[in-house]
Amino acid sequence: MLSSSETPRAATAETIGSFKALLLDMDGTLVNSDAVVERVWRGWAVDHGLDPDATLKVVHGRQGYATMAVLLPDRPMAQNHAENRLLLAQETADLDGVVPIPGAPAFMDAIADLPHALVTSADEGLARARMNAAGLRIPEVRVTAESVGASKPDPEGFLKGAAELGFDPADCVVFEDSEAGITAARAAGMRVVGVGPRAAAFAPDAHVQDLTRLRVTADATGTAVFASA
């Protein structure tokens, strides 16, 4: 089993670890929404005289207002929140190219009877739109943008997800793709499985290229056990 102090590594045929609850990021982890994110945020960057490529390095994992605060640090936060509402509406309406991450449908089926929650920087409307577009079941327990006062990389969302499921942070594993999300999970005292090419650079406890590389079982105590496929 991995602890948070162990050296990060790519998942091989070895066991990743045993956990009691799962906390799942959405974009980049369960759903590939990169096409929409790039369209919307490249347009936003151009409108504000910013480098689109540099902007996209900040966007992933954060709520929109938090991205704006990083890129336009002198702008009033109220303006960021107002503009974020407009971008959320654009992203919710634009589902072209939204698809499941490889292995996501089978992964969601495999964990259906295990304690799990969606913890996403999307709001409820965007989360439902993208999960539906990708053909994925929406977890009953969800921590969305409306549920928290601070965006990832703040750990609030993951801590709230663990609390709603009734487990200590140390008993939870997070599935994430972004630097902001992995940082938030670590700050929450949780172990992290990085999913996809972005995640490898940010020191998750284990890393897989996609969800086809994982299998999920349960031991006699009901604890979820994850190993690379």
PDB file of C-alpha atoms in Angstrom:
ATOM      1  CA  MET A   1       0.000   0.000   0.000  1.00  0.00           C
ATOM      2  CA  LEU A   2       1.286   3.477  -0.782  1.00  0.00           C
ATOM      3  CA  SER A   3       1.653   6.177   1.835  1.00  0.00           C
ATOM      4  CA  SER A   4       1.791   9.866   1.002  1.00  0.00           C
ATOM      5  CA  SER A   5       5.526   9.896   1.754  1.00  0.00           C
ATOM      6  CA  GLU A   6       6.520   7.194  -0.712  1.00  0.00           C
ATOM      7  CA  THR A   7       8.282   7.952  -3.972  1.00  0.00           C
ATOM      8  CA  PRO A   8       5.817   8.563  -6.847  1.00  0.00           C
ATOM      9  CA  ARG A   9       5.874   5.957  -9.575  1.00  0.00           C
ATOM     10  CA  ALA A  10       3.971   4.797 -12.584  1.00  0.00           C
ATOM     11  CA  ALA A  11       1.548   1.997 -11.874  1.00  0.00           C
ATOM     12  CA  THR A  12       2.786  -1.407 -13.027  1.00  0.00           C
ATOM     13  CA  ALA A  13       1.415  -4.822 -12.151  1.00  0.00           C
ATOM     14  CA  GLU A  14       1.739  -4.096  -8.432  1.00  0.00           C
ATOM     15  CA  THR A  15      -1.055  -3.148  -6.062  1.00  0.00           C
ATOM     16  CA  ILE A  16      -1.582   0.583  -5.750  1.00  0.00           C
ATOM     17  CA  GLY A  17      -3.304   0.453  -2.378  1.00  0.00           C
ATOM     18  CA  SER A  18      -6.319  -0.262  -0.222  1.00  0.00           C
ATOM     19  CA  PHE A  19      -8.806   2.482   0.581  1.00  0.00           C
ATOM     20  CA  LYS A  20     -12.272   2.929   2.047  1.00  0.00           C
ATOM     21  CA  ALA A  21     -13.603   5.698  -0.177  1.00  0.00           C
ATOM     22  CA  LEU A  22     -12.952   7.232  -3.589  1.00  0.00           C
ATOM     23  CA  LEU A  23     -13.004  10.912  -4.511  1.00  0.00           C
ATOM     24  CA  LEU A  24     -13.200  11.529  -8.246  1.00  0.00           C
ATOM     25  CA  ASP A  25     -12.296  14.604 -10.202  1.00  0.00           C
ATOM     26  CA  MET A  26     -14.291  14.952 -13.434  1.00  0.00           C
ATOM     27  CA  ASP A  27     -12.579  16.877 -16.238  1.00  0.00           C
ATOM     28  CA  GLY A  28      -9.456  15.069 -17.416  1.00  0.00           C
ATOM     29  CA  THR A  29     -10.098  12.183 -15.026  1.00  0.00           C
ATOM     30  CA  LEU A  30     -13.505  10.782 -16.041  1.00  0.00           C
ATOM     31  CA  VAL A  31     -14.395  13.100 -18.926  1.00  0.00           C
ATOM     32  CA  ASN A  32     -12.218  14.461 -21.709  1.00  0.00           C
ATOM     33  CA  SER A  33     -13.476  18.021 -22.147  1.00  0.00           C
ATOM     34  CA  ASP A  34     -10.210  19.501 -23.376  1.00  0.00           C
ATOM     35  CA  ALA A  35     -11.681  20.570 -26.723  1.00  0.00           C
ATOM     36  CA  VAL A  36     -14.344  22.733 -25.062  1.00  0.00           C
ATOM     37  CA  VAL A  37     -11.973  24.117 -22.445  1.00  0.00           C
ATOM     38  CA  GLU A  38      -9.505  25.140 -25.123  1.00  0.00           C
ATOM     39  CA  ARG A  39     -12.152  26.806 -27.276  1.00  0.00           C
ATOM     40  CA  VAL A  40     -13.641  28.823 -24.443  1.00  0.00           C
ATOM     41  CA  TRP A  41     -10.461  29.790 -22.645  1.00  0.00           C
ATOM     42  CA  ARG A  42      -8.416  30.573 -25.749  1.00  0.00           C
ATOM     43  CA  GLY A  43     -11.159  32.982 -26.729  1.00  0.00           C
ATOM     44  CA  TRP A  44     -11.172  34.511 -23.261  1.00  0.00           C
ATOM     45  CA  ALA A  45      -7.385  34.895 -23.288  1.00  0.00           C
ATOM     46  CA  VAL A  46      -7.385  36.647 -26.665  1.00  0.00           C
ATOM     47  CA  ASP A  47     -10.149  39.004 -25.507  1.00  0.00           C
ATOM     48  CA  HIS A  48      -7.984  39.996 -22.529  1.00  0.00           C
ATOM     49  CA  GLY A  49      -4.681  40.279 -24.384  1.00  0.00           C
ATOM     50  CA  LEU A  50      -3.206  37.170 -22.795  1.00  0.00           C
ATOM     51  CA  ASP A  51      -1.201  34.319 -24.286  1.00  0.00           C
ATOM     52  CA  PRO A  52      -3.693  31.470 -24.892  1.00  0.00           C
ATOM     53  CA  ASP A  53      -1.085  28.735 -24.397  1.00  0.00           C
ATOM     54  CA  ALA A  54       0.059  30.219 -21.088  1.00  0.00           C
ATOM     55  CA  THR A  55      -3.579  30.596 -20.029  1.00  0.00           C
ATOM     56  CA  LEU A  56      -4.316  26.930 -20.626  1.00  0.00           C
ATOM     57  CA  LYS A  57      -1.474  25.959 -18.286  1.00  0.00           C
ATOM     58  CA  VAL A  58      -3.355  27.644 -15.443  1.00  0.00           C
ATOM     59  CA  VAL A  59      -6.949  26.654 -16.263  1.00  0.00           C
ATOM     60  CA  HIS A  60      -7.030  22.923 -15.534  1.00  0.00           C
ATOM     61  CA  GLY A  61      -8.437  21.946 -12.145  1.00  0.00           C
ATOM     62  CA  ARG A  62      -9.422  25.417 -10.988  1.00  0.00           C
ATOM     63  CA  GLN A  63     -12.748  27.182 -10.938  1.00  0.00           C
ATOM     64  CA  GLY A  64     -12.866  29.894 -13.595  1.00  0.00           C
ATOM     65  CA  TYR A  65     -12.798  32.823 -11.178  1.00  0.00           C
ATOM     66  CA  ALA A  66      -9.648  31.395  -9.554  1.00  0.00           C
ATOM     67  CA  THR A  67      -7.964  31.088 -12.948  1.00  0.00           C
ATOM     68  CA  MET A  68      -8.825  34.704 -13.673  1.00  0.00           C
ATOM     69  CA  ALA A  69      -7.413  35.786 -10.311  1.00  0.00           C
ATOM     70  CA  VAL A  70      -4.081  34.147 -11.161  1.00  0.00           C
ATOM     71  CA  LEU A  71      -3.912  35.652 -14.643  1.00  0.00           C
ATOM     72  CA  LEU A  72      -5.343  39.095 -13.813  1.00  0.00           C
ATOM     73  CA  PRO A  73      -4.230  39.607 -10.203  1.00  0.00           C
ATOM     74  CA  ASP A  74      -5.172  43.295 -10.047  1.00  0.00           C
ATOM     75  CA  ARG A  75      -8.747  42.824 -11.198  1.00  0.00           C
ATOM     76  CA  PRO A  76     -11.599  42.957  -8.645  1.00  0.00           C
ATOM     77  CA  MET A  77     -12.768  39.479  -7.623  1.00  0.00           C
ATOM     78  CA  ALA A  78     -16.390  40.476  -8.173  1.00  0.00           C
ATOM     79  CA  GLN A  79     -15.577  40.973 -11.850  1.00  0.00           C
ATOM     80  CA  ASN A  80     -13.958  37.533 -11.984  1.00  0.00           C
ATOM     81  CA  HIS A  81     -17.048  35.912 -10.497  1.00  0.00           C
ATOM     82  CA  ALA A  82     -19.346  37.734 -12.923  1.00  0.00           C
ATOM     83  CA  GLU A  83     -17.280  36.778 -15.947  1.00  0.00           C
ATOM     84  CA  ASN A  84     -16.951  33.207 -14.704  1.00  0.00           C
ATOM     85  CA  ARG A  85     -20.735  32.872 -14.761  1.00  0.00           C
ATOM     86  CA  LEU A  86     -20.708  33.799 -18.450  1.00  0.00           C
ATOM     87  CA  LEU A  87     -17.968  31.269 -19.232  1.00  0.00           C
ATOM     88  CA  LEU A  88     -19.784  28.528 -17.302  1.00  0.00           C
ATOM     89  CA  ALA A  89     -22.841  29.120 -19.472  1.00  0.00           C
ATOM     90  CA  GLN A  90     -20.690  28.864 -22.607  1.00  0.00           C
ATOM     91  CA  GLU A  91     -19.048  25.646 -21.437  1.00  0.00           C
ATOM     92  CA  THR A  92     -22.355  24.084 -20.408  1.00  0.00           C
ATOM     93  CA  ALA A  93     -23.846  24.789 -23.836  1.00  0.00           C
ATOM     94  CA  ASP A  94     -20.797  23.558 -25.759  1.00  0.00           C
ATOM     95  CA  LEU A  95     -20.564  19.765 -25.526  1.00  0.00           C
ATOM     96  CA  ASP A  96     -18.920  19.150 -28.895  1.00  0.00           C
ATOM     97  CA  GLY A  97     -16.020  16.764 -28.372  1.00  0.00           C
ATOM     98  CA  VAL A  98     -16.899  15.834 -24.774  1.00  0.00           C
ATOM     99  CA  VAL A  99     -16.159  12.112 -24.446  1.00  0.00           C
ATOM    100  CA  PRO A 100     -15.341   9.669 -21.634  1.00  0.00           C
ATOM    101  CA  ILE A 101     -11.729   9.045 -20.680  1.00  0.00           C
ATOM    102  CA  PRO A 102     -10.866   5.532 -21.918  1.00  0.00           C
ATOM    103  CA  GLY A 103     -12.046   2.998 -19.348  1.00  0.00           C
ATOM    104  CA  ALA A 104     -14.311   5.459 -17.509  1.00  0.00           C
ATOM    105  CA  PRO A 105     -17.637   3.657 -18.139  1.00  0.00           C
ATOM    106  CA  ALA A 106     -16.304   0.328 -16.846  1.00  0.00           C
ATOM    107  CA  PHE A 107     -14.565   2.057 -13.932  1.00  0.00           C
ATOM    108  CA  MET A 108     -17.781   3.788 -12.870  1.00  0.00           C
ATOM    109  CA  ASP A 109     -19.639   0.479 -13.085  1.00  0.00           C
ATOM    110  CA  ALA A 110     -16.980  -1.235 -10.976  1.00  0.00           C
ATOM    111  CA  ILE A 111     -17.213   1.289  -8.145  1.00  0.00           C
ATOM    112  CA  ALA A 112     -21.018   1.606  -8.143  1.00  0.00           C
ATOM    113  CA  ASP A 113     -21.390  -0.195  -4.790  1.00  0.00           C
ATOM    114  CA  LEU A 114     -18.336   1.394  -3.152  1.00  0.00           C
ATOM    115  CA  PRO A 115     -18.316   4.716  -1.273  1.00  0.00           C
ATOM    116  CA  HIS A 116     -17.416   7.409  -3.785  1.00  0.00           C
ATOM    117  CA  ALA A 117     -18.054  11.060  -4.582  1.00  0.00           C
ATOM    118  CA  LEU A 118     -17.500  13.440  -7.459  1.00  0.00           C
ATOM    119  CA  VAL A 119     -15.368  16.427  -6.441  1.00  0.00           C
ATOM    120  CA  THR A 120     -15.193  18.879  -9.320  1.00  0.00           C
ATOM    121  CA  SER A 121     -14.508  22.538  -9.997  1.00  0.00           C
ATOM    122  CA  ALA A 122     -17.497  22.516 -12.351  1.00  0.00           C
ATOM    123  CA  ASP A 123     -20.844  23.718 -11.077  1.00  0.00           C
ATOM    124  CA  GLU A 124     -23.793  21.317 -10.868  1.00  0.00           C
ATOM    125  CA  GLY A 125     -25.143  22.225 -14.305  1.00  0.00           C
ATOM    126  CA  LEU A 126     -21.812  21.793 -16.064  1.00  0.00           C
ATOM    127  CA  ALA A 127     -21.048  18.562 -14.203  1.00  0.00           C
ATOM    128  CA  ARG A 128     -24.380  17.045 -15.224  1.00  0.00           C
ATOM    129  CA  ALA A 129     -24.020  18.225 -18.813  1.00  0.00           C
ATOM    130  CA  ARG A 130     -20.552  16.758 -19.259  1.00  0.00           C
ATOM    131  CA  MET A 131     -21.198  13.486 -17.449  1.00  0.00           C
ATOM    132  CA  ASN A 132     -24.355  12.978 -19.506  1.00  0.00           C
ATOM    133  CA  ALA A 133     -22.561  13.881 -22.755  1.00  0.00           C
ATOM    134  CA  ALA A 134     -19.886  11.317 -21.926  1.00  0.00           C
ATOM    135  CA  GLY A 135     -22.513   8.686 -21.092  1.00  0.00           C
ATOM    136  CA  LEU A 136     -21.338   8.329 -17.504  1.00  0.00           C
ATOM    137  CA  ARG A 137     -23.357   7.698 -14.370  1.00  0.00           C
ATOM    138  CA  ILE A 138     -23.448  10.718 -12.071  1.00  0.00           C
ATOM    139  CA  PRO A 139     -22.430   9.848  -8.487  1.00  0.00           C
ATOM    140  CA  GLU A 140     -25.079  10.437  -5.844  1.00  0.00           C
ATOM    141  CA  VAL A 141     -22.602  12.337  -3.668  1.00  0.00           C
ATOM    142  CA  ARG A 142     -21.215  15.396  -5.427  1.00  0.00           C
ATOM    143  CA  VAL A 143     -19.109  18.342  -4.324  1.00  0.00           C
ATOM    144  CA  THR A 144     -19.418  20.964  -7.056  1.00  0.00           C
ATOM    145  CA  ALA A 145     -18.435  24.620  -7.323  1.00  0.00           C
ATOM    146  CA  GLU A 146     -21.532  25.744  -5.424  1.00  0.00           C
ATOM    147  CA  SER A 147     -20.582  23.533  -2.470  1.00  0.00           C
ATOM    148  CA  VAL A 148     -17.289  25.203  -1.558  1.00  0.00           C
ATOM    149  CA  GLY A 149     -15.940  28.614  -0.729  1.00  0.00           C
ATOM    150  CA  ALA A 150     -12.492  28.006  -2.200  1.00  0.00           C
ATOM    151  CA  SER A 151     -11.321  26.444  -5.462  1.00  0.00           C
ATOM    152  CA  LYS A 152      -8.712  23.746  -5.859  1.00  0.00           C
ATOM    153  CA  PRO A 153      -5.786  23.817  -5.012  1.00  0.00           C
ATOM    154  CA  ASP A 154      -7.531  24.499  -1.696  1.00  0.00           C
ATOM    155  CA  PRO A 155      -8.390  21.126  -0.074  1.00  0.00           C
ATOM    156  CA  GLU A 156     -11.924  22.154   0.965  1.00  0.00           C
ATOM    157  CA  GLY A 157     -13.698  20.166  -1.739  1.00  0.00           C
ATOM    158  CA  PHE A 158     -11.912  16.904  -0.992  1.00  0.00           C
ATOM    159  CA  LEU A 159     -12.334  17.324   2.755  1.00  0.00           C
ATOM    160  CA  LYS A 160     -16.031  17.964   2.258  1.00  0.00           C
ATOM    161  CA  GLY A 161     -16.359  14.909   0.011  1.00  0.00           C
ATOM    162  CA  ALA A 162     -14.701  12.692   2.631  1.00  0.00           C
ATOM    163  CA  ALA A 163     -16.946  14.105   5.358  1.00  0.00           C
ATOM    164  CA  GLU A 164     -20.114  13.539   3.320  1.00  0.00           C
ATOM    165  CA  LEU A 165     -19.095   9.932   2.742  1.00  0.00           C
ATOM    166  CA  GLY A 166     -18.265   9.530   6.430  1.00  0.00           C
ATOM    167  CA  PHE A 167     -14.554   8.705   6.166  1.00  0.00           C
ATOM    168  CA  ASP A 168     -11.327  10.190   7.448  1.00  0.00           C
ATOM    169  CA  PRO A 169      -9.114  11.823   4.794  1.00  0.00           C
ATOM    170  CA  ALA A 170      -6.413   9.187   5.327  1.00  0.00           C
ATOM    171  CA  ASP A 171      -8.905   6.495   4.275  1.00  0.00           C
ATOM    172  CA  CYS A 172      -9.631   8.173   0.938  1.00  0.00           C
ATOM    173  CA  VAL A 173      -7.963   7.985  -2.449  1.00  0.00           C
ATOM    174  CA  VAL A 174      -8.301  10.778  -4.987  1.00  0.00           C
ATOM    175  CA  PHE A 175      -8.293  10.344  -8.760  1.00  0.00           C
ATOM    176  CA  GLU A 176      -7.010  13.521 -10.415  1.00  0.00           C
ATOM    177  CA  ASP A 177      -5.341  14.842 -13.552  1.00  0.00           C
ATOM    178  CA  SER A 178      -4.332  18.429 -12.747  1.00  0.00           C
ATOM    179  CA  GLU A 179      -1.666  20.136 -10.673  1.00  0.00           C
ATOM    180  CA  ALA A 180      -4.312  22.099  -8.759  1.00  0.00           C
ATOM    181  CA  GLY A 181      -6.266  18.936  -7.989  1.00  0.00           C
ATOM    182  CA  ILE A 182      -3.270  16.880  -6.934  1.00  0.00           C
ATOM    183  CA  THR A 183      -2.065  19.729  -4.723  1.00  0.00           C
ATOM    184  CA  ALA A 184      -5.523  19.952  -3.139  1.00  0.00           C
ATOM    185  CA  ALA A 185      -5.635  16.214  -2.475  1.00  0.00           C
ATOM    186  CA  ARG A 186      -2.219  16.254  -0.829  1.00  0.00           C
ATOM    187  CA  ALA A 187      -3.231  19.240   1.307  1.00  0.00           C
ATOM    188  CA  ALA A 188      -6.270  17.234   2.405  1.00  0.00           C
ATOM    189  CA  GLY A 189      -4.008  14.405   3.595  1.00  0.00           C
ATOM    190  CA  MET A 190      -5.167  11.985   0.912  1.00  0.00           C
ATOM    191  CA  ARG A 191      -3.343   9.673  -1.462  1.00  0.00           C
ATOM    192  CA  VAL A 192      -3.594  10.384  -5.166  1.00  0.00           C
ATOM    193  CA  VAL A 193      -3.767   8.307  -8.324  1.00  0.00           C
ATOM    194  CA  GLY A 194      -2.865  10.559 -11.234  1.00  0.00           C
ATOM    195  CA  VAL A 195      -4.804   9.879 -14.425  1.00  0.00           C
ATOM    196  CA  GLY A 196      -3.624  10.885 -17.890  1.00  0.00           C
ATOM    197  CA  PRO A 197      -0.572  12.622 -19.320  1.00  0.00           C
ATOM    198  CA  ARG A 198      -0.938  15.882 -17.360  1.00  0.00           C
ATOM    199  CA  ALA A 199      -0.851  14.160 -13.979  1.00  0.00           C
ATOM    200  CA  ALA A 200       2.524  12.468 -14.315  1.00  0.00           C
ATOM    201  CA  ALA A 201       4.464  15.695 -13.752  1.00  0.00           C
ATOM    202  CA  PHE A 202       2.822  16.504 -10.412  1.00  0.00           C
ATOM    203  CA  ALA A 203       4.028  13.681  -8.149  1.00  0.00           C
ATOM    204  CA  PRO A 204       0.901  11.562  -7.578  1.00  0.00           C
ATOM    205  CA  ASP A 205       1.377   8.472  -5.425  1.00  0.00           C
ATOM    206  CA  ALA A 206       0.747   6.394  -8.531  1.00  0.00           C
ATOM    207  CA  HIS A 207       0.051   7.191 -12.161  1.00  0.00           C
ATOM    208  CA  VAL A 208      -1.909   5.542 -14.984  1.00  0.00           C
ATOM    209  CA  GLN A 209      -2.339   6.714 -18.565  1.00  0.00           C
ATOM    210  CA  ASP A 210      -6.097   6.170 -18.427  1.00  0.00           C
ATOM    211  CA  LEU A 211      -8.744   4.228 -16.531  1.00  0.00           C
ATOM    212  CA  THR A 212      -8.324   1.070 -18.599  1.00  0.00           C
ATOM    213  CA  ARG A 213      -5.151   0.541 -16.559  1.00  0.00           C
ATOM    214  CA  LEU A 214      -7.023   0.051 -13.276  1.00  0.00           C
ATOM    215  CA  ARG A 215      -9.164  -2.696 -11.853  1.00  0.00           C
ATOM    216  CA  VAL A 216     -11.252  -2.469  -8.719  1.00  0.00           C
ATOM    217  CA  THR A 217     -12.045  -5.217  -6.246  1.00  0.00           C
ATOM    218  CA  ALA A 218     -13.090  -5.305  -2.581  1.00  0.00           C
ATOM    219  CA  ASP A 219     -11.726  -7.305   0.321  1.00  0.00           C
ATOM    220  CA  ALA A 220     -13.666  -8.944   3.127  1.00  0.00           C
ATOM    221  CA  THR A 221     -13.995  -5.658   5.045  1.00  0.00           C
ATOM    222  CA  GLY A 222     -15.402  -3.842   2.048  1.00  0.00           C
ATOM    223  CA  THR A 223     -12.257  -1.782   1.525  1.00  0.00           C
ATOM    224  CA  ALA A 224     -11.633  -0.981  -2.132  1.00  0.00           C
ATOM    225  CA  VAL A 225      -8.394  -2.364  -3.528  1.00  0.00           C
ATOM    226  CA  PHE A 226      -6.897  -0.835  -6.662  1.00  0.00           C
ATOM    227  CA  ALA A 227      -4.269  -2.406  -8.895  1.00  0.00           C
ATOM    228  CA  SER A 228      -3.061  -1.618 -12.371  1.00  0.00           C
ATOM    229  CA  ALA A 229      -4.637  -3.798 -15.039  1.00  0.00           C
TER     230      ALA A 229
END
